[in-house]
């Protein structure tokens, strides 16, 4: 990417090479995974090898915790206030890691639930105002990210992004701001995972139409740039070292500058809709999973000499007969990752070969 020049368009390389990852033992789920964007949660508590995994199916979330001897299972159900309601369908679940605490955040057709990280105690419930919407319009929350050390941002089907101010402990959670730049349902939200260059935003929001908004997080959230839609849904987005990585319904990954919104590279990464992206913050590895049964690992980097953002294809994995809907790294270096797919009752794990 030379400034002002057309972005580089790449096809993933198909050259034979040493396999970087190999399949490991799968983790069984109590129920199968729904065909939802980014439908896999992974929590690896700092300083511990053991992980927790989660996947949504209908009104419930399957949470699997590795405890050294085996796995413990917990099912969380969609709630409306204090009541469990079987008719409400969950849309996403994400562990939000803040400096003082970790919360498990669930979104549904009824509202937003926040739990202690193990799912044992619900600390907050936010109802969506269904009455504000026309009867034919679906109402739900989707897109969850921790930001700025004390905020959790959650998107809605009306295009609003709710900013929750999270205290270090307790239940006194408040909506501190509502961001109103999107006109379509929010699909995904991501916070900066590396070191943002000067002037670059530290939060990105994406919607059904493919519009991206880049924000600076603070006492007040400031819109820095808006990347217009180009007729394709952006289902998943990540932000690393001032680079926005966005995965689209046409199978493309596009890389943008978080400071300017400038397109730096586009890759025809998948043959079908991309459902999930993840990023390993310590290495810049990017994981993509799609309806085409493939999971790819890429490497992002900046080349300061050429003023370029570079993307290299590292690994391809075919998850046979599986519409991949969730893919996450299991460690900050990207040495291992996990995948789930539509109607699959297991989480498939891969480690370095």
Tab-separated table of C-alpha atoms in Angstrom:
chain	number	residue	atom	x	y	z
A	1	UNK	CA	0.000	0.000	0.000
A	2	UNK	CA	1.678	3.181	-1.255
A	3	UNK	CA	-0.140	6.326	-0.030
A	4	UNK	CA	-2.811	7.294	-2.541
A	5	UNK	CA	-2.239	4.145	-4.608
A	6	UNK	CA	-4.821	1.422	-5.168
A	7	UNK	CA	-4.867	-1.163	-2.368
A	8	UNK	CA	-3.152	-4.476	-2.915
A	9	UNK	CA	-5.544	-7.315	-3.733
A	10	UNK	CA	-4.337	-10.771	-2.827
A	11	UNK	CA	-5.519	-14.320	-3.352
A	12	UNK	CA	-4.638	-16.705	-0.521
A	13	UNK	CA	-1.589	-18.716	-1.561
A	14	UNK	CA	-2.161	-22.392	-2.202
A	15	UNK	CA	1.501	-23.366	-2.138
A	16	UNK	CA	2.378	-26.492	-0.117
A	17	UNK	CA	4.165	-25.722	3.120
A	18	UNK	CA	4.830	-27.194	6.539
A	19	UNK	CA	1.595	-27.304	8.527
A	20	UNK	CA	1.630	-24.795	11.374
A	21	UNK	CA	-1.235	-26.343	13.356
A	22	UNK	CA	-2.593	-29.813	13.990
A	23	UNK	CA	-5.967	-30.992	15.257
A	24	UNK	CA	-6.184	-31.848	18.952
A	25	UNK	CA	-8.848	-33.397	21.173
A	26	UNK	CA	-12.300	-31.853	20.719
A	27	UNK	CA	-14.390	-30.459	23.569
A	28	UNK	CA	-17.975	-31.727	23.660
A	29	UNK	CA	-20.882	-29.285	24.033
A	30	UNK	CA	-24.204	-30.032	25.726
A	31	UNK	CA	-25.983	-28.539	22.698
A	32	UNK	CA	-25.014	-27.661	19.127
A	33	UNK	CA	-23.927	-24.192	17.962
A	34	UNK	CA	-26.335	-21.818	16.213
A	35	UNK	CA	-25.440	-20.163	12.887
A	36	UNK	CA	-24.599	-16.799	14.461
A	37	UNK	CA	-21.649	-14.499	13.753
A	38	UNK	CA	-18.691	-14.938	16.115
A	39	UNK	CA	-20.460	-17.762	17.955
A	40	UNK	CA	-17.554	-18.929	20.084
A	41	UNK	CA	-16.285	-17.444	23.319
A	42	UNK	CA	-12.879	-18.271	24.810
A	43	UNK	CA	-11.616	-17.063	28.185
A	44	UNK	CA	-8.099	-17.836	29.314
A	45	UNK	CA	-7.639	-16.217	32.719
A	46	UNK	CA	-4.262	-14.416	33.046
A	47	UNK	CA	-1.516	-16.672	34.384
A	48	UNK	CA	-3.557	-19.844	33.925
A	49	UNK	CA	-3.345	-22.535	31.250
A	50	UNK	CA	-6.967	-23.588	31.600
A	51	UNK	CA	-9.647	-22.072	29.419
A	52	UNK	CA	-13.406	-21.621	29.369
A	53	UNK	CA	-15.404	-21.936	26.140
A	54	UNK	CA	-18.931	-20.931	25.234
A	55	UNK	CA	-21.338	-21.248	22.300
A	56	UNK	CA	-24.933	-20.083	21.818
A	57	UNK	CA	-27.846	-22.280	20.780
A	58	UNK	CA	-31.365	-20.831	20.798
A	59	UNK	CA	-32.277	-19.492	24.246
A	60	UNK	CA	-29.247	-20.985	26.020
A	61	UNK	CA	-25.476	-20.623	26.259
A	62	UNK	CA	-23.293	-23.686	26.799
A	63	UNK	CA	-20.295	-22.839	28.991
A	64	UNK	CA	-17.511	-25.430	29.289
A	65	UNK	CA	-14.753	-24.931	31.856
A	66	UNK	CA	-11.526	-26.948	31.857
A	67	UNK	CA	-10.606	-27.738	35.468
A	68	UNK	CA	-7.485	-29.861	35.024
A	69	UNK	CA	-9.252	-33.178	35.534
A	70	UNK	CA	-11.910	-32.746	32.889
A	71	UNK	CA	-14.653	-30.336	31.902
A	72	UNK	CA	-17.529	-28.854	33.834
A	73	UNK	CA	-20.651	-27.711	31.960
A	74	UNK	CA	-23.092	-24.917	32.723
A	75	UNK	CA	-26.134	-23.750	30.757
A	76	UNK	CA	-27.200	-20.102	30.938
A	77	UNK	CA	-30.612	-19.139	29.592
A	78	UNK	CA	-31.869	-15.913	28.052
A	79	UNK	CA	-33.611	-13.848	30.706
A	80	UNK	CA	-36.057	-10.990	30.820
A	81	UNK	CA	-35.394	-9.085	34.020
A	82	UNK	CA	-35.147	-11.738	36.701
A	83	UNK	CA	-37.277	-14.243	34.780
A	84	UNK	CA	-36.109	-16.987	32.451
A	85	UNK	CA	-38.047	-16.697	29.196
A	86	UNK	CA	-37.891	-19.595	26.761
A	87	UNK	CA	-39.071	-17.520	23.779
A	88	UNK	CA	-36.085	-15.136	23.766
A	89	UNK	CA	-33.170	-16.207	21.587
A	90	UNK	CA	-29.561	-15.377	22.471
A	91	UNK	CA	-27.557	-13.635	19.747
A	92	UNK	CA	-24.031	-13.542	21.214
A	93	UNK	CA	-21.904	-14.099	24.320
A	94	UNK	CA	-18.492	-12.535	25.040
A	95	UNK	CA	-16.163	-12.506	28.041
A	96	UNK	CA	-15.241	-8.834	28.564
A	97	UNK	CA	-11.888	-8.444	30.306
A	98	UNK	CA	-11.496	-5.181	32.255
A	99	UNK	CA	-8.521	-4.362	34.528
A	100	UNK	CA	-10.597	-4.904	37.677
A	101	UNK	CA	-12.968	-7.706	36.674
A	102	UNK	CA	-14.132	-10.088	33.959
A	103	UNK	CA	-17.807	-10.121	32.992
A	104	UNK	CA	-19.633	-12.587	30.746
A	105	UNK	CA	-21.999	-10.520	28.594
A	106	UNK	CA	-24.965	-12.083	26.786
A	107	UNK	CA	-27.175	-10.372	24.204
A	108	UNK	CA	-30.653	-11.478	23.155
A	109	UNK	CA	-33.940	-10.355	21.616
A	110	UNK	CA	-34.997	-9.000	25.005
A	111	UNK	CA	-31.897	-7.262	26.264
A	112	UNK	CA	-28.385	-7.476	27.674
A	113	UNK	CA	-27.293	-9.687	30.582
A	114	UNK	CA	-23.997	-9.329	32.443
A	115	UNK	CA	-22.701	-12.128	34.672
A	116	UNK	CA	-19.662	-12.786	36.796
A	117	UNK	CA	-17.151	-14.601	34.594
A	118	UNK	CA	-18.226	-18.118	35.622
A	119	UNK	CA	-21.886	-17.383	34.919
A	120	UNK	CA	-22.857	-17.938	38.569
A	121	UNK	CA	-24.237	-14.483	39.400
A	122	UNK	CA	-26.093	-12.056	37.144
A	123	UNK	CA	-24.881	-8.557	38.041
A	124	UNK	CA	-26.845	-6.466	35.535
A	125	UNK	CA	-29.820	-6.605	33.180
A	126	UNK	CA	-30.661	-4.015	30.529
A	127	UNK	CA	-33.998	-4.374	28.708
A	128	UNK	CA	-34.362	-3.336	25.082
A	129	UNK	CA	-37.303	-1.045	24.430
A	130	UNK	CA	-39.377	-3.139	22.045
A	131	UNK	CA	-42.203	-0.557	21.968
A	132	UNK	CA	-39.986	1.956	20.110
A	133	UNK	CA	-39.738	-0.285	17.034
A	134	UNK	CA	-42.283	-1.028	14.287
A	135	UNK	CA	-43.965	-4.429	14.831
A	136	UNK	CA	-42.364	-5.994	11.722
A	137	UNK	CA	-38.826	-5.074	12.769
A	138	UNK	CA	-36.663	-7.573	14.660
A	139	UNK	CA	-35.334	-6.251	17.954
A	140	UNK	CA	-32.103	-7.610	19.445
A	141	UNK	CA	-28.690	-6.684	20.810
A	142	UNK	CA	-25.482	-7.926	19.163
A	143	UNK	CA	-21.825	-6.866	19.117
A	144	UNK	CA	-19.992	-6.750	22.451
A	145	UNK	CA	-16.578	-5.353	23.439
A	146	UNK	CA	-14.764	-4.064	26.507
A	147	UNK	CA	-13.143	-0.680	25.870
A	148	UNK	CA	-11.055	1.943	27.631
A	149	UNK	CA	-10.540	-0.027	30.849
A	150	UNK	CA	-13.998	0.681	32.311
A	151	UNK	CA	-16.567	0.496	29.517
A	152	UNK	CA	-18.465	-2.295	27.817
A	153	UNK	CA	-20.024	-1.398	24.455
A	154	UNK	CA	-23.023	-3.311	23.108
A	155	UNK	CA	-24.731	-2.828	19.752
A	156	UNK	CA	-28.438	-3.024	18.931
A	157	UNK	CA	-30.611	-3.884	15.938
A	158	UNK	CA	-31.550	-0.206	15.506
A	159	UNK	CA	-27.877	0.736	14.967
A	160	UNK	CA	-27.327	2.269	18.392
A	161	UNK	CA	-24.231	1.411	20.439
A	162	UNK	CA	-24.829	1.480	24.202
A	163	UNK	CA	-21.810	2.363	26.344
A	164	UNK	CA	-21.974	0.889	29.853
A	165	UNK	CA	-19.778	2.315	32.612
A	166	UNK	CA	-18.606	-0.646	34.708
A	167	UNK	CA	-17.512	-0.080	38.336
A	168	UNK	CA	-14.528	-2.095	39.686
A	169	UNK	CA	-16.996	-4.243	41.611
A	170	UNK	CA	-20.686	-4.459	42.399
A	171	UNK	CA	-23.810	-3.939	40.327
A	172	UNK	CA	-23.916	-0.150	39.937
A	173	UNK	CA	-23.585	-0.317	36.131
A	174	UNK	CA	-24.931	2.645	34.153
A	175	UNK	CA	-25.448	3.585	30.501
A	176	UNK	CA	-23.021	6.497	30.186
A	177	UNK	CA	-23.465	7.216	26.476
A	178	UNK	CA	-25.350	6.109	23.349
A	179	UNK	CA	-23.474	6.274	20.018
A	180	UNK	CA	-25.779	7.116	17.114
A	181	UNK	CA	-23.811	6.877	13.854
A	182	UNK	CA	-25.138	3.604	12.382
A	183	UNK	CA	-28.472	3.229	10.584
A	184	UNK	CA	-28.389	-0.577	10.325
A	185	UNK	CA	-28.175	-3.365	12.905
A	186	UNK	CA	-24.783	-3.604	14.601
A	187	UNK	CA	-22.963	-6.850	13.762
A	188	UNK	CA	-19.729	-6.591	15.726
A	189	UNK	CA	-17.631	-4.266	17.907
A	190	UNK	CA	-13.882	-4.485	18.588
A	191	UNK	CA	-11.418	-2.590	20.773
A	192	UNK	CA	-7.721	-1.967	20.031
A	193	UNK	CA	-5.702	-5.085	20.931
A	194	UNK	CA	-2.199	-3.683	20.389
A	195	UNK	CA	-0.698	-0.194	20.532
A	196	UNK	CA	-2.726	2.365	18.615
A	197	UNK	CA	-0.526	4.864	16.725
A	198	UNK	CA	-1.079	8.558	17.477
A	199	UNK	CA	-4.401	9.747	16.138
A	200	UNK	CA	-5.754	6.252	15.521
A	201	UNK	CA	-9.045	5.194	17.073
A	202	UNK	CA	-9.281	2.513	19.729
A	203	UNK	CA	-12.765	1.154	18.985
A	204	UNK	CA	-14.468	0.070	15.768
A	205	UNK	CA	-18.165	-0.703	15.213
A	206	UNK	CA	-19.612	-2.534	12.189
A	207	UNK	CA	-23.128	-3.005	10.838
A	208	UNK	CA	-25.295	-5.121	8.527
A	209	UNK	CA	-24.826	-2.755	5.583
A	210	UNK	CA	-21.017	-2.873	5.922
A	211	UNK	CA	-20.488	0.614	7.376
A	212	UNK	CA	-17.582	0.888	9.854
A	213	UNK	CA	-17.192	3.635	12.463
A	214	UNK	CA	-13.882	4.248	14.217
A	215	UNK	CA	-13.998	5.892	17.647
A	216	UNK	CA	-11.675	7.410	20.191
A	217	UNK	CA	-12.612	6.156	23.665
A	218	UNK	CA	-12.681	8.506	26.652
A	219	UNK	CA	-15.080	10.212	29.041
A	220	UNK	CA	-16.881	11.023	25.805
A	221	UNK	CA	-16.558	8.799	22.732
A	222	UNK	CA	-15.456	10.722	19.616
A	223	UNK	CA	-16.105	9.584	16.040
A	224	UNK	CA	-12.794	9.750	14.136
A	225	UNK	CA	-13.773	8.304	10.771
A	226	UNK	CA	-16.633	6.525	9.034
A	227	UNK	CA	-15.907	3.945	6.324
A	228	UNK	CA	-18.908	3.777	3.991
A	229	UNK	CA	-20.651	0.537	3.066
A	230	UNK	CA	-20.039	-0.982	-0.367
A	231	UNK	CA	-23.103	-3.217	-0.615
A	232	UNK	CA	-21.833	-6.047	1.563
A	233	UNK	CA	-22.426	-6.932	5.238
A	234	UNK	CA	-19.440	-6.755	7.586
A	235	UNK	CA	-20.015	-9.647	10.001
A	236	UNK	CA	-16.822	-9.446	12.039
A	237	UNK	CA	-14.195	-6.816	12.789
A	238	UNK	CA	-10.915	-6.572	14.724
A	239	UNK	CA	-8.503	-3.726	15.560
A	240	UNK	CA	-4.738	-4.136	16.070
A	241	UNK	CA	-1.907	-1.567	16.038
A	242	UNK	CA	-4.131	0.931	14.253
A	243	UNK	CA	-5.166	-1.591	11.567
A	244	UNK	CA	-8.864	-2.420	11.150
A	245	UNK	CA	-9.414	-5.975	9.857
A	246	UNK	CA	-12.957	-6.501	8.578
A	247	UNK	CA	-14.551	-9.725	7.299
A	248	UNK	CA	-17.420	-9.484	4.805
A	249	UNK	CA	-20.288	-11.503	3.367
A	250	UNK	CA	-18.520	-11.727	-0.007
A	251	UNK	CA	-15.601	-13.633	1.575
A	252	UNK	CA	-13.216	-10.663	1.539
A	253	UNK	CA	-10.998	-9.449	4.348
A	254	UNK	CA	-10.270	-5.724	4.073
A	255	UNK	CA	-7.602	-3.857	6.030
A	256	UNK	CA	-8.076	-0.161	6.822
A	257	UNK	CA	-6.100	2.494	8.678
A	258	UNK	CA	-7.837	3.243	11.982
A	259	UNK	CA	-6.558	6.840	11.868
A	260	UNK	CA	-7.870	7.766	8.421
A	261	UNK	CA	-10.215	5.007	7.248
A	262	UNK	CA	-7.956	4.482	4.218
A	263	UNK	CA	-8.196	1.030	2.567
A	264	UNK	CA	-4.722	-0.578	2.651
A	265	UNK	CA	-5.340	-4.144	1.432
A	266	UNK	CA	-8.123	-6.497	0.402
A	267	UNK	CA	-7.895	-10.279	0.277
A	268	UNK	CA	-10.288	-12.717	-1.396
A	269	UNK	CA	-9.952	-14.910	1.671
A	270	UNK	CA	-12.975	-17.219	1.496
A	271	UNK	CA	-15.400	-18.567	-1.094
A	272	UNK	CA	-18.403	-17.788	1.107
A	273	UNK	CA	-19.593	-15.535	3.952
A	274	UNK	CA	-17.030	-14.832	6.686
A	275	UNK	CA	-18.632	-15.468	10.100
A	276	UNK	CA	-15.716	-14.915	12.455
A	277	UNK	CA	-12.412	-13.093	12.841
A	278	UNK	CA	-10.022	-13.144	15.766
A	279	UNK	CA	-6.640	-11.580	16.438
A	280	UNK	CA	-3.666	-12.664	18.539
A	281	UNK	CA	-2.482	-9.355	20.071
A	282	UNK	CA	1.133	-10.340	20.726
A	283	UNK	CA	1.902	-11.533	17.184
A	284	UNK	CA	-0.629	-9.908	14.846
A	285	UNK	CA	-1.950	-13.273	13.667
A	286	UNK	CA	-5.462	-13.027	12.233
A	287	UNK	CA	-7.888	-15.964	12.237
A	288	UNK	CA	-10.809	-16.122	9.807
A	289	UNK	CA	-13.630	-18.680	9.614
A	290	UNK	CA	-16.398	-18.889	7.031
A	291	UNK	CA	-19.337	-20.795	5.565
A	292	UNK	CA	-16.948	-22.435	3.067
A	293	UNK	CA	-15.697	-24.828	5.832
A	294	UNK	CA	-12.275	-23.173	5.867
A	295	UNK	CA	-10.336	-21.536	8.669
A	296	UNK	CA	-7.339	-19.437	7.636
A	297	UNK	CA	-4.522	-17.973	9.729
A	298	UNK	CA	-2.927	-14.758	8.436
A	299	UNK	CA	-0.130	-12.531	9.714
A	300	UNK	CA	-0.619	-8.765	9.810
A	301	UNK	CA	2.312	-6.371	9.990
A	302	UNK	CA	3.351	-2.817	9.263
A	303	UNK	CA	6.272	-2.085	6.974
A	304	UNK	CA	7.352	1.443	7.987
A	305	UNK	CA	9.954	1.689	5.198
A	306	UNK	CA	7.316	1.221	2.504
A	307	UNK	CA	4.537	2.829	4.591
A	308	UNK	CA	2.561	-0.360	3.969
A	309	UNK	CA	0.192	-2.637	5.843
A	310	UNK	CA	1.043	-6.222	4.941
A	311	UNK	CA	-0.912	-9.474	5.212
A	312	UNK	CA	0.627	-12.917	4.747
A	313	UNK	CA	-1.240	-16.231	4.496
A	314	UNK	CA	0.148	-18.719	7.056
A	315	UNK	CA	-2.201	-21.694	7.380
A	316	UNK	CA	-5.412	-23.177	5.960
A	317	UNK	CA	-7.562	-25.746	7.721
A	318	UNK	CA	-10.633	-27.412	6.194
A	319	UNK	CA	-13.242	-28.308	8.840
A	320	UNK	CA	-15.000	-30.912	6.697
A	321	UNK	CA	-18.744	-30.472	6.102
A	322	UNK	CA	-18.923	-27.666	8.636
A	323	UNK	CA	-20.303	-24.162	8.216
A	324	UNK	CA	-17.818	-22.405	10.527
A	325	UNK	CA	-19.557	-19.830	12.720
A	326	UNK	CA	-17.024	-19.352	15.531
A	327	UNK	CA	-13.212	-19.202	15.530
A	328	UNK	CA	-10.979	-17.902	18.328
A	329	UNK	CA	-7.354	-18.009	19.338
A	330	UNK	CA	-6.837	-19.629	22.755
A	331	UNK	CA	-3.717	-17.650	23.710
A	332	UNK	CA	-2.348	-14.129	23.040
A	333	UNK	CA	0.444	-15.432	20.772
A	334	UNK	CA	-1.945	-17.326	18.485
A	335	UNK	CA	-0.266	-20.716	19.085
A	336	UNK	CA	-3.630	-22.467	19.401
A	337	UNK	CA	-7.168	-21.844	18.234
A	338	UNK	CA	-10.663	-23.303	18.537
A	339	UNK	CA	-13.470	-23.581	16.005
A	340	UNK	CA	-17.167	-24.356	16.101
A	341	UNK	CA	-19.746	-24.659	13.365
A	342	UNK	CA	-23.466	-24.629	12.716
A	343	UNK	CA	-25.199	-27.702	14.204
A	344	UNK	CA	-21.889	-28.957	15.601
A	345	UNK	CA	-21.990	-30.249	19.211
A	346	UNK	CA	-18.276	-29.867	19.790
A	347	UNK	CA	-15.496	-27.318	19.826
A	348	UNK	CA	-12.597	-28.421	17.616
A	349	UNK	CA	-9.182	-27.397	18.945
A	350	UNK	CA	-5.930	-26.902	17.041
A	351	UNK	CA	-2.435	-26.499	18.452
A	352	UNK	CA	0.963	-25.775	16.914
A	353	UNK	CA	2.364	-28.697	14.912
